[in-house]
CSV table of C-alpha atoms in Angstrom, one decimal:
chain,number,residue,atom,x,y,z
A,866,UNK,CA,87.3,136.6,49.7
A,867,UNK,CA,88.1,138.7,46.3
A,868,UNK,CA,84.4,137.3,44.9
A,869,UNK,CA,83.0,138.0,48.5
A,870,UNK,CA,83.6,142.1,48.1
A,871,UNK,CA,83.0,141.8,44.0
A,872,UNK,CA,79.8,140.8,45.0
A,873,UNK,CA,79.4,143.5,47.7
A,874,UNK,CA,80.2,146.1,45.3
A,875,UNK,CA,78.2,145.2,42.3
A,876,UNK,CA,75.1,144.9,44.7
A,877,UNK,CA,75.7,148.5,46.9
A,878,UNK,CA,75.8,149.9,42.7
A,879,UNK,CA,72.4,148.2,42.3
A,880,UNK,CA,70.8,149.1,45.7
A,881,UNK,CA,72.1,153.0,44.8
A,882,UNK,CA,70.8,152.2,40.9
A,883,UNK,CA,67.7,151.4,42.5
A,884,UNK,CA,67.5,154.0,44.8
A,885,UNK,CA,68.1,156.1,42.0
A,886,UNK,CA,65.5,155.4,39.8
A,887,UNK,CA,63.1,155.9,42.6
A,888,UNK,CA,64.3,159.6,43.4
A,889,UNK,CA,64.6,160.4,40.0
A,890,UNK,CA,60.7,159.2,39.2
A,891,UNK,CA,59.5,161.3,42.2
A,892,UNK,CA,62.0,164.4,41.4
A,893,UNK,CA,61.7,164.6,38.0
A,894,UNK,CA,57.7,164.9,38.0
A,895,UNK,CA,58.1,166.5,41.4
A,896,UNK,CA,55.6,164.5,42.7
A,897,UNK,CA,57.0,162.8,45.5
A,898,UNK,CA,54.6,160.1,46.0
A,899,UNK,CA,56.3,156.9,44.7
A,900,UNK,CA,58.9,157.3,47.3
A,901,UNK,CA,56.6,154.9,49.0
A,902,UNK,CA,57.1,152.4,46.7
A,903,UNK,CA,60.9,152.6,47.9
A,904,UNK,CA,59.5,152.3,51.7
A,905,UNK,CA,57.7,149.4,50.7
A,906,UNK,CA,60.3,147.6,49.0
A,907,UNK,CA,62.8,148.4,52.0
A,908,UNK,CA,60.2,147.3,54.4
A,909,UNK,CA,59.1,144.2,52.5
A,910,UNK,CA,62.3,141.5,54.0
A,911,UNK,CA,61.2,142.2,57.6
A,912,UNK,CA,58.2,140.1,58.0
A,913,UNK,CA,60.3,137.4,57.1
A,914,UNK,CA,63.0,138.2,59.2
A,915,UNK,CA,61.3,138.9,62.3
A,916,UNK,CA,59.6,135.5,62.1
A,917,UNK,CA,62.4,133.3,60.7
A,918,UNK,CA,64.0,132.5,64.1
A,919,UNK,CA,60.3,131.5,65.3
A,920,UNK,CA,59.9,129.0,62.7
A,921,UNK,CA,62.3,125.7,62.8
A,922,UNK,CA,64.7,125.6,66.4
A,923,UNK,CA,67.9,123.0,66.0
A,924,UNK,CA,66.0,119.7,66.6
A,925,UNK,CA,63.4,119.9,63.8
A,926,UNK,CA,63.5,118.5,60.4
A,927,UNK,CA,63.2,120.9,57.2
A,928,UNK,CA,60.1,122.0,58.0
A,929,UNK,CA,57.8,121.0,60.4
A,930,UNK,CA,53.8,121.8,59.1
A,931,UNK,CA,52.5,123.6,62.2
A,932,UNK,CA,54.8,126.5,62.3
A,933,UNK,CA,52.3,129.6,62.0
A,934,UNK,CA,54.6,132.7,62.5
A,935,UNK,CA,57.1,131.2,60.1
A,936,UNK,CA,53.5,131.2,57.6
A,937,UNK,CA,52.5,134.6,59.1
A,938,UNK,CA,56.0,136.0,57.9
A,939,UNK,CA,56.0,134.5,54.6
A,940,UNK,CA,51.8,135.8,54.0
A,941,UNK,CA,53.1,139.2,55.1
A,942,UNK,CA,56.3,139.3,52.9
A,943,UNK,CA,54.2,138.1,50.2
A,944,UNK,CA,51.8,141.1,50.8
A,945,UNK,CA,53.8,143.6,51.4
A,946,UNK,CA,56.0,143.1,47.9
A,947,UNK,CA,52.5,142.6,45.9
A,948,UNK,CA,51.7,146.4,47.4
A,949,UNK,CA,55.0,147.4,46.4
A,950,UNK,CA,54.3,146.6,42.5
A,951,UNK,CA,50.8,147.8,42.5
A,952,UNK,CA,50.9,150.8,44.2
A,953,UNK,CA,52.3,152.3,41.6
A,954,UNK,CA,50.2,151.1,39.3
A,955,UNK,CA,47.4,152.0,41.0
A,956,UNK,CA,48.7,155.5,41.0
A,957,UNK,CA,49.3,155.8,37.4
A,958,UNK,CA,45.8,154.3,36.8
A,959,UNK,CA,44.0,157.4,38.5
A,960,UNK,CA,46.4,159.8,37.1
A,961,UNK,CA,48.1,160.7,40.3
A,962,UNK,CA,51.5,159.9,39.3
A,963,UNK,CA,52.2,160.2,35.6
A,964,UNK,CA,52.9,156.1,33.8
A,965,UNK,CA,57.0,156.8,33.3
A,966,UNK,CA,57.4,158.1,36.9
A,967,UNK,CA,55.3,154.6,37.8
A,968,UNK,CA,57.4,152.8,35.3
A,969,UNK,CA,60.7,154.1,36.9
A,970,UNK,CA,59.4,153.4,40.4
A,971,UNK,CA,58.5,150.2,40.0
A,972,UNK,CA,61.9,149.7,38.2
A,973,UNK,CA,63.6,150.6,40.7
A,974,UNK,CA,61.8,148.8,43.4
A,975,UNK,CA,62.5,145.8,41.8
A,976,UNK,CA,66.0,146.6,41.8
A,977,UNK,CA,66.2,147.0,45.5
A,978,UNK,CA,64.5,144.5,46.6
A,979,UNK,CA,66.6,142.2,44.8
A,980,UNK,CA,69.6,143.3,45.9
A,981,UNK,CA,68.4,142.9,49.4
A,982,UNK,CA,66.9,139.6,48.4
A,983,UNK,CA,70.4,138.7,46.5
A,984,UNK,CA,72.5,140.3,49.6
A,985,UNK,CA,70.8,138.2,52.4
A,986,UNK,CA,70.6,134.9,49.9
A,987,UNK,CA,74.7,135.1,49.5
A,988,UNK,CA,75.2,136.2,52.9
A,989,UNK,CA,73.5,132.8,54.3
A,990,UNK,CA,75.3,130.6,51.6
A,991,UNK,CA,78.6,132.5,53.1
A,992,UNK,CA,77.7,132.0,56.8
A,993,UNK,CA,77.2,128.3,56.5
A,994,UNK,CA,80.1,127.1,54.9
A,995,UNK,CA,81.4,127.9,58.7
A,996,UNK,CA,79.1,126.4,60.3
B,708,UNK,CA,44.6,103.8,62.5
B,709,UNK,CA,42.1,101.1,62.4
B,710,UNK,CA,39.2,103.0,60.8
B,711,UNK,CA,37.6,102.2,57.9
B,712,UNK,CA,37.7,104.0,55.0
B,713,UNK,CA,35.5,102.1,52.5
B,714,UNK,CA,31.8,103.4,53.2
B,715,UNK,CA,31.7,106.2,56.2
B,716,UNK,CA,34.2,107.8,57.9
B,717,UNK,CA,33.3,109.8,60.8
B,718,UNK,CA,36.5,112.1,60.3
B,719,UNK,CA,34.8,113.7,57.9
B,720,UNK,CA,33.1,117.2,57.5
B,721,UNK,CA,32.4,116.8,54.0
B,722,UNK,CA,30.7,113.6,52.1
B,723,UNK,CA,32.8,114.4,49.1
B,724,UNK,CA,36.7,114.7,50.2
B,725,UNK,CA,38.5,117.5,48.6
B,726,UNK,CA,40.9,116.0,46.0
B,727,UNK,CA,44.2,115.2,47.6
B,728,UNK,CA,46.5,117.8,45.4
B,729,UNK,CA,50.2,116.7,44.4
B,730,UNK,CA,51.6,119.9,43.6
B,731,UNK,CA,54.9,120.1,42.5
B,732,UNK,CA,58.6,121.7,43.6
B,733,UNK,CA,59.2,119.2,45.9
B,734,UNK,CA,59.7,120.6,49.2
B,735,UNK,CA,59.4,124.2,48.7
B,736,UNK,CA,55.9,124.0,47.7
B,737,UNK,CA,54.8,124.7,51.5
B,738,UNK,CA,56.7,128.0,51.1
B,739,UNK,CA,55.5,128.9,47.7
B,740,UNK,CA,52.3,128.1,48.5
B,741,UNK,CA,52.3,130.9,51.6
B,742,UNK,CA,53.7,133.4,49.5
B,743,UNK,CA,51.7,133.0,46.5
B,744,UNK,CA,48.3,132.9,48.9
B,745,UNK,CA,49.8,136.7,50.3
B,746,UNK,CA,50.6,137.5,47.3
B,747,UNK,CA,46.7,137.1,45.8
B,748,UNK,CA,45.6,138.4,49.4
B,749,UNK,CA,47.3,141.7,48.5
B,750,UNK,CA,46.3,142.1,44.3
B,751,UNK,CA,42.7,141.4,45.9
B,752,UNK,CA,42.5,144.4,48.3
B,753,UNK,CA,44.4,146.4,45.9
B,754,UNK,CA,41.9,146.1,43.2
B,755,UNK,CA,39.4,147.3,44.8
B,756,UNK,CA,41.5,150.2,46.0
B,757,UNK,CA,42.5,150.4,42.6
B,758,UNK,CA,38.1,150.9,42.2
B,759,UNK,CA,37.9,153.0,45.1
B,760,UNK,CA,41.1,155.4,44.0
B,761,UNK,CA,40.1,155.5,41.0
B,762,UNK,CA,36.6,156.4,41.5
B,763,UNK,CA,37.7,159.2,44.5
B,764,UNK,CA,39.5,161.4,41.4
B,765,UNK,CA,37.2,160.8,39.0
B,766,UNK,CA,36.2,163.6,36.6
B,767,UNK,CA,34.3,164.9,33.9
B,768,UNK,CA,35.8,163.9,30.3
B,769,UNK,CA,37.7,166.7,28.3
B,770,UNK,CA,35.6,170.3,27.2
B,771,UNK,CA,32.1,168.5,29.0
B,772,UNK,CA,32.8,170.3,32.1
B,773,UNK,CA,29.5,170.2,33.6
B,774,UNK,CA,29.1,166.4,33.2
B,775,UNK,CA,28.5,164.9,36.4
B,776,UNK,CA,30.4,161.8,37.3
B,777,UNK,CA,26.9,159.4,37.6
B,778,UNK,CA,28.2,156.9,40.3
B,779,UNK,CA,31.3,156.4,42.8
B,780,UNK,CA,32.2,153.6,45.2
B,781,UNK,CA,30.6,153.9,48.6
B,782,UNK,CA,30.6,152.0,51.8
B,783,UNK,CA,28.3,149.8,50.3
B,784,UNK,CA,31.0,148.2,47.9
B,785,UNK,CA,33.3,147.9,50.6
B,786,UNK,CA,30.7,145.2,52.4
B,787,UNK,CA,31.3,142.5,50.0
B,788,UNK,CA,35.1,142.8,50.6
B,789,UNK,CA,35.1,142.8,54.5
B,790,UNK,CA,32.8,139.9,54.4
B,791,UNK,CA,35.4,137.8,52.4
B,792,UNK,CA,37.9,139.0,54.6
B,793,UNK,CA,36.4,138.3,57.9
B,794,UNK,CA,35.5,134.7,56.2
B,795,UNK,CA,39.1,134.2,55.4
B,796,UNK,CA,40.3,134.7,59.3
B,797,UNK,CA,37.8,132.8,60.3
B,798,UNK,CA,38.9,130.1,58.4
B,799,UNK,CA,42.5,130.6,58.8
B,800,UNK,CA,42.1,130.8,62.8
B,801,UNK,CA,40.9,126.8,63.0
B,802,UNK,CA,42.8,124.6,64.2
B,803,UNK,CA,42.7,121.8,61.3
B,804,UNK,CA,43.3,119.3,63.7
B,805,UNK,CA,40.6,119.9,65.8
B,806,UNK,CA,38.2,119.7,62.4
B,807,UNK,CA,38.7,116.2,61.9
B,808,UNK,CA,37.9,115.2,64.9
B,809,UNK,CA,41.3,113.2,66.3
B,810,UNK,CA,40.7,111.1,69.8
B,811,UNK,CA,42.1,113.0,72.8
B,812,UNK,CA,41.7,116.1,71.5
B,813,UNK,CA,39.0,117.0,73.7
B,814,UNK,CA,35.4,116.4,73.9
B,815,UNK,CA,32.9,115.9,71.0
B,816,UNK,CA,31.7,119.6,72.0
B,817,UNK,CA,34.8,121.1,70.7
B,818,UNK,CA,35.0,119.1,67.3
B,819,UNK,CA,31.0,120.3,66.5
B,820,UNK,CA,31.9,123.9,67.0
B,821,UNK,CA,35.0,124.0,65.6
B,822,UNK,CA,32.6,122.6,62.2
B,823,UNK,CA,30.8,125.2,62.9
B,824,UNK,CA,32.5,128.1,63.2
B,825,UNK,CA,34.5,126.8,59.8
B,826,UNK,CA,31.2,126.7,58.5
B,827,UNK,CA,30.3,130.1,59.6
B,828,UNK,CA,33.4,131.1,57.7
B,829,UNK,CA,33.2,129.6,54.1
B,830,UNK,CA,29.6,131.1,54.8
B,831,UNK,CA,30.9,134.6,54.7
B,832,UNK,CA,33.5,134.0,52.2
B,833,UNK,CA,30.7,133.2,49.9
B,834,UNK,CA,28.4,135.5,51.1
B,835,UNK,CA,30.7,137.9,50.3
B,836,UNK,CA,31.7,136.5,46.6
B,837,UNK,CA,27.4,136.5,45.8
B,838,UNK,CA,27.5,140.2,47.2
B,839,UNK,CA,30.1,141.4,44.8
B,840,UNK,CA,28.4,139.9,42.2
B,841,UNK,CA,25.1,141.3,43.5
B,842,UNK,CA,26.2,144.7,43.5
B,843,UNK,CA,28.0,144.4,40.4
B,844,UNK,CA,24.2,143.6,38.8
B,845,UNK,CA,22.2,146.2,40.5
B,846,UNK,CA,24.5,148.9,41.1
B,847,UNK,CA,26.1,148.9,37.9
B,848,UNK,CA,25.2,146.4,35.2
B,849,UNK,CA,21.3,147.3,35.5
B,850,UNK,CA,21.8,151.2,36.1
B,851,UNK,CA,23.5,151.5,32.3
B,852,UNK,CA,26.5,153.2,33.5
B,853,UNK,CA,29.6,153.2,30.6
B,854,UNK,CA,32.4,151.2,30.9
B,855,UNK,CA,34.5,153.4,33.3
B,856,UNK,CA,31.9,152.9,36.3
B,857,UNK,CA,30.9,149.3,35.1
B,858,UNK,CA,34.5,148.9,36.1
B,859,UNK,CA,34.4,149.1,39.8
B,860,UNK,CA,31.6,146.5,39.5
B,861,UNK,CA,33.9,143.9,38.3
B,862,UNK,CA,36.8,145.4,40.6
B,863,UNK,CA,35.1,144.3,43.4
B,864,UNK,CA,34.1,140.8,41.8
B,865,UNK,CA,37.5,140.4,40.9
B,866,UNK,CA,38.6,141.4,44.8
B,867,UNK,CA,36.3,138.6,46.2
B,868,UNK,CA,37.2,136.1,43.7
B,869,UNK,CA,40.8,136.2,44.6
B,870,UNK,CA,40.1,135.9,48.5
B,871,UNK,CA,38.8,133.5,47.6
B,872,UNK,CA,41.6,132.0,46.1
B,873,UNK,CA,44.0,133.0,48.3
B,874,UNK,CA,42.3,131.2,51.4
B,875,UNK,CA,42.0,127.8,48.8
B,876,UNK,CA,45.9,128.5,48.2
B,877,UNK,CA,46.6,128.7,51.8
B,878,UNK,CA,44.3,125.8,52.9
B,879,UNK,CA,46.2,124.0,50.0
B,880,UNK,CA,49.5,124.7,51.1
B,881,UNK,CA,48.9,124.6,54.9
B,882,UNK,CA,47.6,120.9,54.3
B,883,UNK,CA,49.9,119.6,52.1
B,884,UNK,CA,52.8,118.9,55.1
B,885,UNK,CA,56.0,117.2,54.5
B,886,UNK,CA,56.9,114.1,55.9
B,887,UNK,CA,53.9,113.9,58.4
B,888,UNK,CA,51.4,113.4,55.9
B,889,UNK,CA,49.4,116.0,56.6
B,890,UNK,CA,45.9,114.7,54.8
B,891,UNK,CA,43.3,116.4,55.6
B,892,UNK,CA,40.1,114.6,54.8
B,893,UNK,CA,37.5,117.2,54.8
């Protein structure tokens, strides 16, 4: 279990590198706007959890093709990160946010969304070795 | 299934059937078809806003102060895009099944309006794409505008074209079932 809380460590310094980033693009132009882009990013998992236990039950193969909120969840998820790289961008384009804070933002957002992406990826691998 | 397939099959929408794609990645390509069709979905509506943002702060170039910005994006740009995107639920909202027409799926009433409601929705869809691009011509391209304004022409022609491909992406992927074999002969 030493690897198990490695693993927890090194991602909670990402996450707060992430998190990080994102505070530091909004305070350091003090122009708090891309703290959405951290909203979005934190947001972005749900779709996909809310619908995952909709999707396959215990008697169904892999996949079975008619399962629409399991789809819904995976088009929203899909969205919802897309908005979380463009906003940004979109906000450095019209000179709202300055390009480094949009840089740093995104940068960040990345970041946490991968750790939560990495996080609930090793936490599955982990639960099913019990199962 | 005892139908012919040689000359005329009465399954079918479409006298040329859509090519039957083998994409790869094995059995994830369901998934990564959904995601990638949500990920277009969002760049589409975020170019425009991109247009539409862009165009709210626009502003007269450096020391020309009393240059007036000569165009910005209205409600009428916004048409093409809401079009497209009514087209794409449309589309999305069929049951496939009921499309081709399966026996015991209820009456022969059901399979024509199912058609045409699907056809009411790749209408729209490409209703909206020759709007864009109608706009693009007579709002922008034919007025003269620079560069800067020309570009929330092409934003929106941009936006259209990848609803587009987003709902081919998600037809795509929602056809292409696993072990079922999903064809769809449309």
């Amino acid at each position: 279990m030493a690897a198990g809380i490695k693993t927890v460590i090194l991602l909670s310094f990402v996450l707060a590198l992430g998190f990080l980033m994102i505070i530091l693009s909004c305070a350091l132009w003090s122009n708090w706007l891309p703290l959405l882009v951290a909203l979005t990013f934190v947001l972005a998992p749900l779709p996909n959890a809310v619908f995952a236990s909709c999707g396959a039950d215990d008697f169904s193969a892999a996949y079975e093709p008619g399962a629409g909120p399991a789809d819904l969840g995976r088009f929203l998820t899909a969205c919802v990160v897309v908005t979380g790289f463009a906003l940004p961008l979109v906000l450095a384009h019209s000179e709202v946010i300055s390009s480094g804070a949009s840089a740093m933002s995104i940068v960040g957002g990345a970041l946490v969304y991968g750790t939560i992406t990495a996080y609930t990826a090793t936490f599955r691998q982990d639960g099913s070795e019990f199962d | 299934m005892a139908l012919p397939r040689s000359n005329y099959d009465p399954r079918r929408v479409c006298v040329n059937p859509f090519p039957n794609f083998e994409l790869p990645f094995g059995k994830y390509r369901h998934a990564i078809g959904i995601y990638l069709a949500g990920g277009l979905f969002a760049l589409a509506n975020w170019t425009f806003l991109d247009a539409a943002i862009l165009s709210a702060h626009a502003h007269a170039p450096e020391g020309d102060a009393d240059y007036p910005v000569p165009v910005h994006v209205t409600f009428v740009d916004w048409i093409p895009g809401i079009c497209s995107l009514l087209g794409m639920l449309i589309v999305n909202f069929i049951d496939k099944d009921r499309i081709r027409g399966e026996e015991g799926f209820g009456d022969s009433h059901a399979v024509w309006r199912a058609r045409l409601i699907l056809f009411i929705g790749f209408a729209l869809m490409a209703g909206g794409l020759a709007g864009s691009i109608a706009l693009l011509v007579l709002k922008y391209i034919l007025a003269g505008y620079e560069d800067q304004f020309t570009y929330y022409g092409y934003a929106n022609v941009a936006q259209n074209v990848a609803l587009m491909l987003s709902a081919v992406v998600l037809w795509i992927a929602q056809s292409s079932g696993g072990e079922y074999e999903y064809n769809l002969s449309i």
